[in-house]
mmCIF file of C-alpha atoms and ligand atoms in Angstrom:
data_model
loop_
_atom_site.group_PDB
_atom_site.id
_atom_site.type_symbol
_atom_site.label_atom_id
_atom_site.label_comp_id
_atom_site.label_asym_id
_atom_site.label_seq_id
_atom_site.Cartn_x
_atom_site.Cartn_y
_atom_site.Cartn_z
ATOM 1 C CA UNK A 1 -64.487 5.935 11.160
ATOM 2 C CA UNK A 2 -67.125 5.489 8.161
ATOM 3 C CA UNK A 3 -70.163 4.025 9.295
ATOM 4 C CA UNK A 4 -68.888 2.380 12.569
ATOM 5 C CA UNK A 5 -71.830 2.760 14.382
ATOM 6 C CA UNK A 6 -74.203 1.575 11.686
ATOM 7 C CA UNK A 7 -75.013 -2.107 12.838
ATOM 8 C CA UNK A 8 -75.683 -0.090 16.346
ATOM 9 C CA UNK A 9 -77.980 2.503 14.624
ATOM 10 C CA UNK A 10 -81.821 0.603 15.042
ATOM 11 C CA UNK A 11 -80.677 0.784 18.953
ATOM 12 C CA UNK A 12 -79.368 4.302 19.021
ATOM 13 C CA UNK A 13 -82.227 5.583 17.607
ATOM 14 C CA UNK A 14 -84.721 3.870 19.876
ATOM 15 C CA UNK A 15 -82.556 4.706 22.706
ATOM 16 C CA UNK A 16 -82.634 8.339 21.690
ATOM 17 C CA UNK A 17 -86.149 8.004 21.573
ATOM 18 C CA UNK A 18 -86.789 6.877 24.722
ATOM 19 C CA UNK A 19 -84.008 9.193 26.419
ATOM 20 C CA UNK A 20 -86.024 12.371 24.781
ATOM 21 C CA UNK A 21 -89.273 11.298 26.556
ATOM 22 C CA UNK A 22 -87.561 11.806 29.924
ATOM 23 C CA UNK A 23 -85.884 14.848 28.878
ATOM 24 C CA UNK A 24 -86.574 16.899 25.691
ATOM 25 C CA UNK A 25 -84.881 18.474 22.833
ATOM 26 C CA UNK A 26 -84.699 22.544 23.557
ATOM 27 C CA UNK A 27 -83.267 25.318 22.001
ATOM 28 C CA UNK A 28 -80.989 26.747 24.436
ATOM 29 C CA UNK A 29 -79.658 30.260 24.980
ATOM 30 C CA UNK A 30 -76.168 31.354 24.424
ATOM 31 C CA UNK A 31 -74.276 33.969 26.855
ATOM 32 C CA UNK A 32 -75.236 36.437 23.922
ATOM 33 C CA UNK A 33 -78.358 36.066 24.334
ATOM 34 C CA UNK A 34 -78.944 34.214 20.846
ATOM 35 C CA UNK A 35 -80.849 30.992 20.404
ATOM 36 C CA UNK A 36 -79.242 28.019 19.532
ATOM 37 C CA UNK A 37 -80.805 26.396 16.036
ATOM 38 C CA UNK A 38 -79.719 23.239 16.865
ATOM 39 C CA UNK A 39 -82.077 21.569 19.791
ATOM 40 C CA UNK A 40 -80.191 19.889 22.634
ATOM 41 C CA UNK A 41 -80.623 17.708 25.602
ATOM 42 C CA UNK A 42 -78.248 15.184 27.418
ATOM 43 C CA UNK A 43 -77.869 11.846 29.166
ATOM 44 C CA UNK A 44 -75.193 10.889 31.379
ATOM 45 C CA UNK A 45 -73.996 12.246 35.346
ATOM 46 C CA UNK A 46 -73.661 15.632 33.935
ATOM 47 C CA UNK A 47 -74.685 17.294 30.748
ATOM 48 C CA UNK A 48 -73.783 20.397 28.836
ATOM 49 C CA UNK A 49 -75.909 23.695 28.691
ATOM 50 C CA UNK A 50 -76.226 26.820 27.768
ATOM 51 C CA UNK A 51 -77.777 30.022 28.871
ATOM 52 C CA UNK A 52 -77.460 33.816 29.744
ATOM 53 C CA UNK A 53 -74.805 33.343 32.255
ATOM 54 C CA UNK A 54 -72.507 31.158 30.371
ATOM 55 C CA UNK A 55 -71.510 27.726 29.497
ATOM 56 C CA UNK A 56 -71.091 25.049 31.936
ATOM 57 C CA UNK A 57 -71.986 20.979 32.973
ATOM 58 C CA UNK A 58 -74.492 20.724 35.313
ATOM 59 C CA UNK A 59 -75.844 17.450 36.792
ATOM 60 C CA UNK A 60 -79.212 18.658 36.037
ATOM 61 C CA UNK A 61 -81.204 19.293 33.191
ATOM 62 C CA UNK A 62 -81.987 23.294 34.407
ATOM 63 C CA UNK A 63 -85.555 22.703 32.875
ATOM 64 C CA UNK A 64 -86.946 20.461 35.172
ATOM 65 C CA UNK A 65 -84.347 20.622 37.997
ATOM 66 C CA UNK A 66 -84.081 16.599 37.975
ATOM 67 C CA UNK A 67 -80.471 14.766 36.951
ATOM 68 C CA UNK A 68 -79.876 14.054 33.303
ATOM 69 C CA UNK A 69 -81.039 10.306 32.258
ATOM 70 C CA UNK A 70 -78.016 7.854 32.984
ATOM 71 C CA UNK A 71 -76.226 7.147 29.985
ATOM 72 C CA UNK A 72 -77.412 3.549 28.904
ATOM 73 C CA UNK A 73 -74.980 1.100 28.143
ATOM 74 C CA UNK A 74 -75.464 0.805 24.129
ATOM 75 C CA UNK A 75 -74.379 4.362 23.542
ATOM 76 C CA UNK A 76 -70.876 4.344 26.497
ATOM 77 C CA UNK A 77 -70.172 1.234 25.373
ATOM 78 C CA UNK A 78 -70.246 2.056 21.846
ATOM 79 C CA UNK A 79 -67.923 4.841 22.411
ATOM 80 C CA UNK A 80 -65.594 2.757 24.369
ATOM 81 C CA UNK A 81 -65.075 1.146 21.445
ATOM 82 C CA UNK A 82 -64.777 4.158 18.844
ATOM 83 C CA UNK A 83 -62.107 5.806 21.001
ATOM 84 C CA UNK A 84 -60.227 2.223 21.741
ATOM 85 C CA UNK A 85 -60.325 1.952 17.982
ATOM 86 C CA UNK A 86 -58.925 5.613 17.722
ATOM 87 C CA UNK A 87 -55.812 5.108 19.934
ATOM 88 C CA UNK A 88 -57.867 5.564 23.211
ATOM 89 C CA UNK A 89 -57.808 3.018 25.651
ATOM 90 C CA UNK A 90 -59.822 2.956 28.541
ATOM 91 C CA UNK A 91 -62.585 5.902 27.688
ATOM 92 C CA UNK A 92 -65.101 6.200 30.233
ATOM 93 C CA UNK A 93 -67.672 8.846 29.425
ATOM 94 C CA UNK A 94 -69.383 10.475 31.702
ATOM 95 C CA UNK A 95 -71.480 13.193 29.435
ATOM 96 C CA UNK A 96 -73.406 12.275 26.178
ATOM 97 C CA UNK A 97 -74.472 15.942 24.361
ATOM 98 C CA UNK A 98 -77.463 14.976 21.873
ATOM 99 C CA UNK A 99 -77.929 17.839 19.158
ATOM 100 C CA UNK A 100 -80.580 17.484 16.799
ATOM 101 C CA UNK A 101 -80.456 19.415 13.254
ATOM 102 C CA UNK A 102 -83.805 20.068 11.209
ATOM 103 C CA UNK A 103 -83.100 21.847 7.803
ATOM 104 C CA UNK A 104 -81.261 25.111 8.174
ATOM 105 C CA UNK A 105 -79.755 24.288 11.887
ATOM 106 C CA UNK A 106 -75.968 25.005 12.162
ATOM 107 C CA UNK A 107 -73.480 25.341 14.843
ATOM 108 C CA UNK A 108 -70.599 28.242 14.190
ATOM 109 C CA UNK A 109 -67.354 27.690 14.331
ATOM 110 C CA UNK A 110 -66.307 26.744 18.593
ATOM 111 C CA UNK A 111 -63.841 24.815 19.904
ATOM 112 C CA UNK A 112 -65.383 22.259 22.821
ATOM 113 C CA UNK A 113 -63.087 23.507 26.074
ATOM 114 C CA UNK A 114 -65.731 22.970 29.082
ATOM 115 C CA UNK A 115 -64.419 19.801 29.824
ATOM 116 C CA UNK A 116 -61.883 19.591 32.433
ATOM 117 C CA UNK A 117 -60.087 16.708 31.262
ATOM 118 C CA UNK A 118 -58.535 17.712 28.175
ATOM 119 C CA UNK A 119 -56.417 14.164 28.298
ATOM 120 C CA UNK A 120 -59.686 12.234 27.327
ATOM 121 C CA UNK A 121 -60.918 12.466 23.572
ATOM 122 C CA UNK A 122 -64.552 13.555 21.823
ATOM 123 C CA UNK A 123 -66.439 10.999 20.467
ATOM 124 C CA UNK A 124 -68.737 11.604 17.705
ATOM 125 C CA UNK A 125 -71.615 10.003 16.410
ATOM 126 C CA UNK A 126 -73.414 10.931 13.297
ATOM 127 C CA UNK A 127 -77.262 9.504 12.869
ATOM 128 C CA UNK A 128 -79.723 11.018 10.153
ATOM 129 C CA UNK A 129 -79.120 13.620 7.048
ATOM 130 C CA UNK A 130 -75.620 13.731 6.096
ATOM 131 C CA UNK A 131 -73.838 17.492 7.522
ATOM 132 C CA UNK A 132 -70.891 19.470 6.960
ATOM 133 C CA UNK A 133 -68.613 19.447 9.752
ATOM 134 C CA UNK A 134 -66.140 21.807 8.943
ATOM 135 C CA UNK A 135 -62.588 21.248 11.011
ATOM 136 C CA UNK A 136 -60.188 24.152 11.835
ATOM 137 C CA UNK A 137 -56.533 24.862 13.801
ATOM 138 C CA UNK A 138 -56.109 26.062 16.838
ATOM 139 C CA UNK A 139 -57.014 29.464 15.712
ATOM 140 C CA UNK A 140 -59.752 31.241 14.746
ATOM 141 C CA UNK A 141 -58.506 32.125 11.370
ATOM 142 C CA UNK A 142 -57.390 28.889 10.684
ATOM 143 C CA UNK A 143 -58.358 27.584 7.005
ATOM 144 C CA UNK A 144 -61.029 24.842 7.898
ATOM 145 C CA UNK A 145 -61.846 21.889 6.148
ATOM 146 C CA UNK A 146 -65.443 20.425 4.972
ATOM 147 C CA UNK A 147 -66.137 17.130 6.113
ATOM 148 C CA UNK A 148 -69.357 15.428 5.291
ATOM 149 C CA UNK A 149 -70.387 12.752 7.576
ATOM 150 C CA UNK A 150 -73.293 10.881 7.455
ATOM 151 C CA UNK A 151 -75.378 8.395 9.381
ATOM 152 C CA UNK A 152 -73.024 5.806 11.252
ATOM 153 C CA UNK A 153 -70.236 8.026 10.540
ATOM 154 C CA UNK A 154 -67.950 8.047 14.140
ATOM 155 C CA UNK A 155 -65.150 10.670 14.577
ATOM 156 C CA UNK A 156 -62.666 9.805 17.345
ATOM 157 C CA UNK A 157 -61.088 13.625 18.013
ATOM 158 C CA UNK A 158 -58.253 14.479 20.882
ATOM 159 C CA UNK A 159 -54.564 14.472 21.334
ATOM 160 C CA UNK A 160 -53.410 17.814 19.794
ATOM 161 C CA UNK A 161 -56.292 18.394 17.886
ATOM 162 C CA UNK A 162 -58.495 18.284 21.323
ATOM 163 C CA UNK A 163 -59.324 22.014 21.466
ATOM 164 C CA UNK A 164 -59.479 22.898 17.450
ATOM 165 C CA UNK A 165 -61.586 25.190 16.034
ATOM 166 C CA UNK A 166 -64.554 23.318 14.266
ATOM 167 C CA UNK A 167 -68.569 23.728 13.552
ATOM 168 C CA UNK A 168 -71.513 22.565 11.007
ATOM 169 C CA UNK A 169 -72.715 24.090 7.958
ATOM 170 C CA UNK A 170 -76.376 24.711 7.607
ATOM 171 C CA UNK A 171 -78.032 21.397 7.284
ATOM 172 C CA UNK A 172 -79.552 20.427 3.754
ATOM 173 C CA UNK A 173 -82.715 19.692 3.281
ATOM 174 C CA UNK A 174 -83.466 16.159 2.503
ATOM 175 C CA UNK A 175 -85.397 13.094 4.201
ATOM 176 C CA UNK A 176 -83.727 10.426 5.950
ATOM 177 C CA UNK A 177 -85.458 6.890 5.582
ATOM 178 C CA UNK A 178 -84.924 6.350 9.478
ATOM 179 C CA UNK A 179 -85.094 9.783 10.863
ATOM 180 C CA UNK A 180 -87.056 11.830 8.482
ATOM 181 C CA UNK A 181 -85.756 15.392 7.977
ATOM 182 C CA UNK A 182 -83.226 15.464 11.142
ATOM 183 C CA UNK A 183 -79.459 14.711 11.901
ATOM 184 C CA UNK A 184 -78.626 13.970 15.248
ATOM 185 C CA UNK A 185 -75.144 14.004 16.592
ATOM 186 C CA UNK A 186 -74.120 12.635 19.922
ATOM 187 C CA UNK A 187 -71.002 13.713 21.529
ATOM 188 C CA UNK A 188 -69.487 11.866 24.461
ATOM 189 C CA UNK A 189 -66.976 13.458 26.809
ATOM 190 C CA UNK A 190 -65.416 13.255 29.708
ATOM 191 C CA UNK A 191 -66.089 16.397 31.445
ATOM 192 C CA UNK A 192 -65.472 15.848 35.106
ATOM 193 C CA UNK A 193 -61.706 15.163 36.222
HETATM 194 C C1 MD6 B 201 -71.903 18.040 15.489
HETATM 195 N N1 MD6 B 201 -70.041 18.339 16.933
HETATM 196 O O1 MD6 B 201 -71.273 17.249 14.788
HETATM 197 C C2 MD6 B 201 -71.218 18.936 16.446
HETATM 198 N N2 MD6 B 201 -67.259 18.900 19.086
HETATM 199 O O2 MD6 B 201 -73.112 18.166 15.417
HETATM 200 C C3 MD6 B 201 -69.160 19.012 17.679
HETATM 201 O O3 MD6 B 201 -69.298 20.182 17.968
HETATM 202 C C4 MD6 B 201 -67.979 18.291 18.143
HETATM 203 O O4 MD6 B 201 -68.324 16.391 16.748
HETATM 204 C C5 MD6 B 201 -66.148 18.314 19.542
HETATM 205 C C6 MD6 B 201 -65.734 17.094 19.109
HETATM 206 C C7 MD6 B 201 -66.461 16.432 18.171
HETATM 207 C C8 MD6 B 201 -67.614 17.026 17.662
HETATM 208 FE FE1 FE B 202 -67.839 20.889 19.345
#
């Protein structure tokens, strides 16, 4: 949905702002032992992490041992109303997953399967440089797809597709006349059942 969340943007970012005071953008670990290049942090009653042991959602954000911020109205509401718009009624959120991007950052190919309700869709919100997602099949080896979003881009993704393969090329370098030289993605979920 091409640049759905654009008359929202001014208030995403600021709300991003404010949510990254209380708890900051870090490069997390993956089971491998490799660091992420994309930074991370979440709002909502449970967020996603990373780290030697494995991938989970934990209530807390494991570098302060406090809850993740609530999510704030602007950004659940707003994804209400992508995933209504997408064929899903009645999405209620309950994890937001902020990534930032500086030049270079890239996420390899994944498919998002932590979630225990598979039934509920991904929504996805693109703010910042434009990125190329690339989209997959259910397999591995799947041909993929480039698809270039940019800021106010929304994706509404479940339904088969739910568990495809998917990830983001390296990130361009270029300036952004609202958030410099970053893209940030939000991803809302509903990872409790
Ligand atoms: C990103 N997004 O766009 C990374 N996963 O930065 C994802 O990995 C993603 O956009 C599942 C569903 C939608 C997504
Ligand atoms: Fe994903």
């Amino acid at each position: 949905m091409r640049g759905f969340a654009l008359a929202d943007a001014p208030k995403l970012v600021d709300t991003i702002a404010q949510l990254v005071r209380e708890a900051p953008f870090r490069h997390m670990t993956t089971p491998g032992g490799f660091r992420m290049s994309v930074a991370m942090t979440n709002c909502g009653s449970t967020g996603w992490v990373t780290d030697r042991t494995g991938y989970r959602y934990d209530a807390c954000d494991p570098t302060t041992g406090t809850r993740w911020p609530a999510m704030p109205a602007v950004l659940s509401q707003l994804a209400a109303r992508a995933a209504a718009q997408g064929g899903f009624a009645d999405f209620r959120p309950d994890a937001c997953l902020i990534n930032r991007y500086e030049p270079g950052a890239r996420l390899s190919l994944h498919q998002d399967k932590d979630e225990r309700d598979r039934d509920a869709p991904v929504v996805s919100v693109s703010l910042g440089l434009p990125a190329v997602f690339v989209f997959g099949g259910a397999r591995r080896e799947d041909r993929t797809r480039p698809v270039p979003l940019a800021h106010g881009d929304v994706v509404v993704w479940g339904g088969e597709s739910r568990l495809w393969y998917h990830g983001v090329r390296p990130l361009k370098e270029g300036e952004h006349p609202v958030l410099g030289r970053q893209r940030i993605n939000l991803t809302f979920r509903k990872a409790l059942s």
